[in-house]
Amino acid sequence: MDKTLSSVGASKTNSPAERGGSFSSRKSGRSGSQSPGSGSAPGNCSAVPPQSQRRQLEGVLSKYTNLIQGWQNRYFVVDPEAGQLLYFVNEPGKSQKPRGSLPLVGATVTPSDEAPHMFIVHSVNGELYKLRASDAKEQQLWITHLQACARRHSDSGAKVMSQAEGQQKNLVQSIDSLPTKGPLSCLDQDLLLLKATSAATLSCLGECLNILQHTQNQAPPQSQAMHRNHSAPSDAAPVWTVPKSTSGEQLKNGGLTPLRSVEPSPNLRKRSLSHSAEHQSGLEDISPTEEATDTEDNDEEDLGVLDDQRSIILHLLSQLKLGMDLTRVVLPTFILEKRSLLEMYANFMAHPDMFLSITAGATAEDRIIRFVEYYLTAFHEGRKGAVAKKPYNPVLGETFHCSWEVPWDRVKPLTRANVGSAREPGRGPNNAQQAEDSPGSCYRVRFVAEQVSHHPPVSGFYCECREKKMCVNAHVWTKSKFMGMSVGVSMVGEGVLCLMEHDEEYVFTLPCAYARSILTVPWVELGGKVAITCAKSGYSAAVTFHTKPFYGGKVHRVTAEVKHNSTNSIVCKAQGEWNGTLEFTYSSGDTKVIDTNKLPVTRKRLRPVEKQGRTESRRLWQHVTKSLKEGNLDEATEHKHRLEECQRGEERQRAADNKPWTPKYFTKEGDGWIYNSPLWKSSC
């Protein structure tokens, strides 16, 4: 029996059609296990014997990792005591720490029609795994066991939260039952504040419960080391109501894969995207002579919420529920930034010289370190200003085009001897002037973004430099949730940086953003874990954006480690503030300090508004932006309302004509979106 069960997964890893799972007792190893094939296929929870619900289920399943790699065989283990779903590269890898883990407390497990015998495990913290069994019987076995484990670990917490939610609901109903006028009305500011703070209190209860459950579900001492690296940092945001970052744990496709040990698909650049000829290329449509250096500042005033605005926010908050998706909630105009979300993505490229220097690295280690340096310095310009404001929600079909010109001498290969210098080569005060005076000696970085979906709101963007043979393709789905006195925004999706000269691909994700103190002076912080991985070179980076703890601690803190996977050696560490000073320490002992506020910002180039297309961001939102600049909020609200009504009308017309929306520059592949004419396709 031992030999038979020990072969489950290891001997079947290479054949997706022959995978299977097995129950095993935690106390007696694999003795007393039963084959999942014995007896009838379980159709509901009662089909799994009660004694088996506390046993360990393990075996090989296919897991969707990302758009490029697709489905990969992994060895999964359900830990019924800790209430976790763990997975490893293969069965022999169980002796090491798991590749990823998913908490089952409050998780939902549902079948899916996306692929044969597929099911999805969706955790309450926002993470999900997309899994596929070998047949329907195995699929139901896993679903039933996972549901039973999730229900058993969720019952106690659900009871406490249910009682608290019931009391808060009674409070809200009592306030709402008051008359709208009189000495004590349901619109009284103190009562509205009471409703909002009670919702925040309920959020804190959920967070505390999450911490207690995490402590109670700690594994035995001998296996604590295995889980240590997968626990939330002490100052990370609790995850009862806050969706966890789309991070290095690959939220987008359910793949918690901070490290990669398999090669990417060799056909990445050769795959036929089979796009119709009517698709426009996007980048080639615009000549450099049409563009001019952007002169718009659109700085945001760091003002607190005014008294009349606070009443509006209080009234809005009183109508919301914890965890509610804010995608369809109409927010007041005065909290808007004077730019579209698509333009915000472009502003992450404010340091294109650092971006282009990635491919100039002499070694794979140097290149991933440069990518991490660029990545950590990109957020301060993408998040303009200290005050938390919301960019315009792009309308379906909205696009944004721009480019940057980077002088050649700012992209010189840097040797390790340069890292300790106070100023890097080519980063002088006259660089911007050089770009203007010698346009022929500049690299050109081009960018295009498009809102490819409205529900859910998905943006696709693509950036390339043909001279350096490098490009980035990414898609992001923004999910906003109400959290009492804060708003959390998950950036669901991933990007892929392709370095054609080195045949390398770097897969990366984005952190969550949180708008804090929304009743006083709202401010933004980033949170969550992010991974950057290169399968070919075997290097990876784990980046953690730390949220401020309840008491003490610093804001905007970020840490990172770059590791060589095969040797498990750390080659670079970074710490500091993503909008301040960052310190990098290398394995050689050298250090480098980067002050993001002193880095030169390269202004993007774009066409004047009058030459832009009807759906381009600057032209589309020009009247809203003008009214906001003039302080005319009523007029801005009216212009915004017209745009939204126009979009609704077009959506109704498409539904009546039974014509689905077709994006202009991107095509959907699986859960991701690929630019129609990527650099890797044209170089085949």
Short mmCIF file of C-alpha atoms in Angstrom, two decimals, residues 275-456:
data_model
loop_
_atom_site.label_atom_id
_atom_site.label_comp_id
_atom_site.label_asym_id
_atom_site.label_seq_id
_atom_site.Cartn_x
_atom_site.Cartn_y
_atom_site.Cartn_z
CA HIS A 275 -5.74 38.91 -36.35
CA SER A 276 -7.87 40.25 -39.16
CA ALA A 277 -6.37 42.76 -41.55
CA GLU A 278 -8.79 45.43 -40.39
CA HIS A 279 -6.90 45.79 -37.07
CA GLN A 280 -4.75 48.89 -37.02
CA SER A 281 -1.22 48.62 -35.74
CA GLY A 282 -1.61 51.44 -33.24
CA LEU A 283 1.98 52.60 -32.86
CA GLU A 284 2.78 53.01 -36.56
CA ASP A 285 -0.25 55.26 -37.05
CA ILE A 286 1.49 58.21 -35.43
CA SER A 287 4.52 59.97 -36.88
CA PRO A 288 7.12 61.49 -34.52
CA THR A 289 6.70 64.81 -36.32
CA GLU A 290 3.07 64.97 -35.17
CA GLU A 291 4.01 64.79 -31.50
CA ALA A 292 5.21 67.52 -29.17
CA THR A 293 6.57 67.48 -25.63
CA ASP A 294 3.77 67.42 -23.10
CA THR A 295 3.37 70.69 -21.21
CA GLU A 296 0.49 69.66 -18.95
CA ASP A 297 1.32 69.44 -15.25
CA ASN A 298 -2.11 68.63 -13.81
CA ASP A 299 -0.72 68.85 -10.30
CA GLU A 300 -3.22 67.88 -7.61
CA GLU A 301 -3.82 70.18 -4.65
CA ASP A 302 -2.98 68.51 -1.35
CA LEU A 303 -6.16 69.74 0.34
CA GLY A 304 -8.32 67.93 2.80
CA VAL A 305 -12.00 67.20 2.32
CA LEU A 306 -14.11 70.33 2.67
CA ASP A 307 -17.15 70.39 4.98
CA ASP A 308 -19.73 70.32 2.18
CA GLN A 309 -17.82 67.52 0.46
CA ARG A 310 -17.62 65.54 3.71
CA SER A 311 -21.43 65.45 3.86
CA ILE A 312 -21.53 63.95 0.37
CA ILE A 313 -18.92 61.31 1.27
CA LEU A 314 -20.71 60.45 4.52
CA HIS A 315 -23.98 59.99 2.69
CA LEU A 316 -22.22 57.79 0.10
CA LEU A 317 -20.45 55.70 2.76
CA SER A 318 -23.68 55.12 4.64
CA GLN A 319 -25.08 53.34 1.57
CA LEU A 320 -22.11 51.00 1.12
CA LYS A 321 -21.41 47.60 2.60
CA LEU A 322 -18.04 46.18 3.60
CA GLY A 323 -16.32 44.44 0.73
CA MET A 324 -18.71 45.97 -1.82
CA ASP A 325 -17.31 46.23 -5.34
CA LEU A 326 -17.15 49.92 -6.24
CA THR A 327 -16.83 49.35 -10.00
CA ARG A 328 -20.41 50.50 -10.69
CA VAL A 329 -20.66 53.06 -7.88
CA VAL A 330 -20.80 56.66 -9.13
CA LEU A 331 -18.30 58.62 -7.05
CA PRO A 332 -18.39 62.41 -6.56
CA THR A 333 -16.52 64.47 -9.15
CA PHE A 334 -14.38 66.39 -6.65
CA ILE A 335 -12.30 63.26 -5.90
CA LEU A 336 -11.22 62.89 -9.54
CA GLU A 337 -7.69 63.35 -10.82
CA LYS A 338 -7.29 65.38 -14.00
CA ARG A 339 -6.13 62.43 -16.11
CA SER A 340 -7.40 59.09 -17.34
CA LEU A 341 -6.29 55.79 -15.86
CA LEU A 342 -4.76 54.96 -19.25
CA GLU A 343 -2.52 58.01 -19.00
CA MET A 344 -1.57 57.03 -15.45
CA TYR A 345 -0.18 53.74 -16.81
CA ALA A 346 1.89 55.73 -19.31
CA ASN A 347 3.34 57.84 -16.48
CA PHE A 348 4.96 54.70 -15.06
CA MET A 349 7.41 55.12 -17.96
CA ALA A 350 8.64 58.52 -16.71
CA HIS A 351 12.22 57.14 -16.51
CA PRO A 352 12.60 55.51 -19.95
CA ASP A 353 16.41 55.67 -19.72
CA MET A 354 16.31 53.23 -16.79
CA PHE A 355 13.87 51.07 -18.75
CA LEU A 356 16.12 50.90 -21.82
CA SER A 357 19.18 50.19 -19.68
CA ILE A 358 17.70 46.83 -18.67
CA THR A 359 18.64 45.11 -21.93
CA ALA A 360 22.12 46.71 -21.82
CA GLY A 361 23.06 44.58 -18.80
CA ALA A 362 26.03 42.32 -19.51
CA THR A 363 24.65 39.33 -17.56
CA ALA A 364 21.26 37.88 -16.69
CA GLU A 365 21.86 38.84 -13.06
CA ASP A 366 22.59 42.43 -14.02
CA ARG A 367 19.50 42.61 -16.22
CA ILE A 368 17.02 41.47 -13.58
CA ILE A 369 18.62 43.80 -11.02
CA ARG A 370 18.18 46.68 -13.44
CA PHE A 371 14.57 45.68 -13.98
CA VAL A 372 13.97 45.74 -10.21
CA GLU A 373 15.62 49.15 -9.95
CA TYR A 374 13.41 50.49 -12.73
CA TYR A 375 10.29 48.84 -11.29
CA LEU A 376 10.73 50.28 -7.78
CA THR A 377 11.36 53.81 -9.09
CA ALA A 378 8.38 53.86 -11.46
CA PHE A 379 5.56 54.25 -8.92
CA HIS A 380 6.32 57.70 -7.54
CA GLU A 381 5.55 59.40 -10.86
CA GLY A 382 2.67 57.10 -11.71
CA ARG A 383 1.03 58.12 -8.40
CA LYS A 384 1.03 61.91 -8.70
CA GLY A 385 0.78 63.93 -5.51
CA ALA A 386 0.36 62.88 -1.91
CA VAL A 387 -3.41 63.34 -1.84
CA ALA A 388 -5.52 60.36 -2.88
CA LYS A 389 -7.56 61.11 -5.98
CA LYS A 390 -9.05 58.82 -8.57
CA PRO A 391 -8.16 58.94 -12.29
CA TYR A 392 -11.02 58.98 -14.79
CA ASN A 393 -12.49 55.54 -15.43
CA PRO A 394 -11.69 54.93 -19.13
CA VAL A 395 -14.72 54.41 -21.33
CA LEU A 396 -14.87 51.33 -23.54
CA GLY A 397 -12.70 51.85 -26.60
CA GLU A 398 -10.79 54.79 -25.11
CA THR A 399 -7.13 54.91 -26.18
CA PHE A 400 -3.99 56.78 -25.19
CA HIS A 401 -0.88 57.21 -27.36
CA CYS A 402 2.45 58.79 -26.46
CA SER A 403 6.18 58.33 -26.85
CA TRP A 404 9.49 59.30 -25.24
CA GLU A 405 12.80 60.27 -26.80
CA VAL A 406 15.88 59.14 -24.89
CA PRO A 407 19.39 60.33 -25.84
CA TRP A 408 21.78 57.51 -26.59
CA ASP A 409 24.31 58.57 -23.97
CA ARG A 410 21.75 58.06 -21.18
CA VAL A 411 21.52 54.35 -21.92
CA LYS A 412 25.20 53.44 -21.68
CA PRO A 413 25.94 50.00 -20.22
CA LEU A 414 26.88 50.43 -16.57
CA THR A 415 29.60 48.35 -14.94
CA ARG A 416 29.43 47.23 -11.34
CA ALA A 417 32.16 49.78 -10.57
CA ASN A 418 29.67 52.55 -11.25
CA VAL A 419 27.08 51.53 -8.69
CA GLY A 420 28.63 53.34 -5.76
CA SER A 421 28.87 56.64 -7.57
CA ALA A 422 26.62 59.47 -6.51
CA ARG A 423 25.57 60.22 -10.06
CA GLU A 424 25.27 57.69 -12.84
CA PRO A 425 26.71 58.38 -16.30
CA GLY A 426 24.48 60.41 -18.54
CA ARG A 427 22.21 61.66 -15.75
CA GLY A 428 23.12 65.31 -16.02
CA PRO A 429 20.96 68.44 -16.03
CA ASN A 430 21.36 68.91 -19.77
CA ASN A 431 20.02 65.55 -20.86
CA ALA A 432 16.55 66.85 -21.63
CA GLN A 433 18.09 69.59 -23.78
CA GLN A 434 20.23 67.02 -25.61
CA ALA A 435 17.09 65.10 -26.53
CA GLU A 436 15.56 68.26 -28.01
CA ASP A 437 18.72 69.38 -29.87
CA SER A 438 19.64 65.99 -31.34
CA PRO A 439 16.44 64.12 -32.12
CA GLY A 440 18.30 61.86 -34.55
CA SER A 441 20.51 60.48 -31.77
CA CYS A 442 17.64 59.39 -29.58
CA TYR A 443 15.96 56.10 -28.93
CA ARG A 444 12.19 56.29 -29.35
CA VAL A 445 9.95 54.50 -26.86
CA ARG A 446 6.34 54.21 -28.00
CA PHE A 447 3.26 53.48 -25.90
CA VAL A 448 -0.37 52.64 -26.65
CA ALA A 449 -3.15 51.78 -24.18
CA GLU A 450 -6.78 50.82 -24.75
CA GLN A 451 -9.78 50.09 -22.56
CA VAL A 452 -10.61 46.66 -23.93
CA SER A 453 -13.47 45.77 -21.56
CA HIS A 454 -15.98 47.72 -19.48
CA HIS A 455 -17.40 44.97 -17.23
CA PRO A 456 -14.98 43.97 -15.87
#
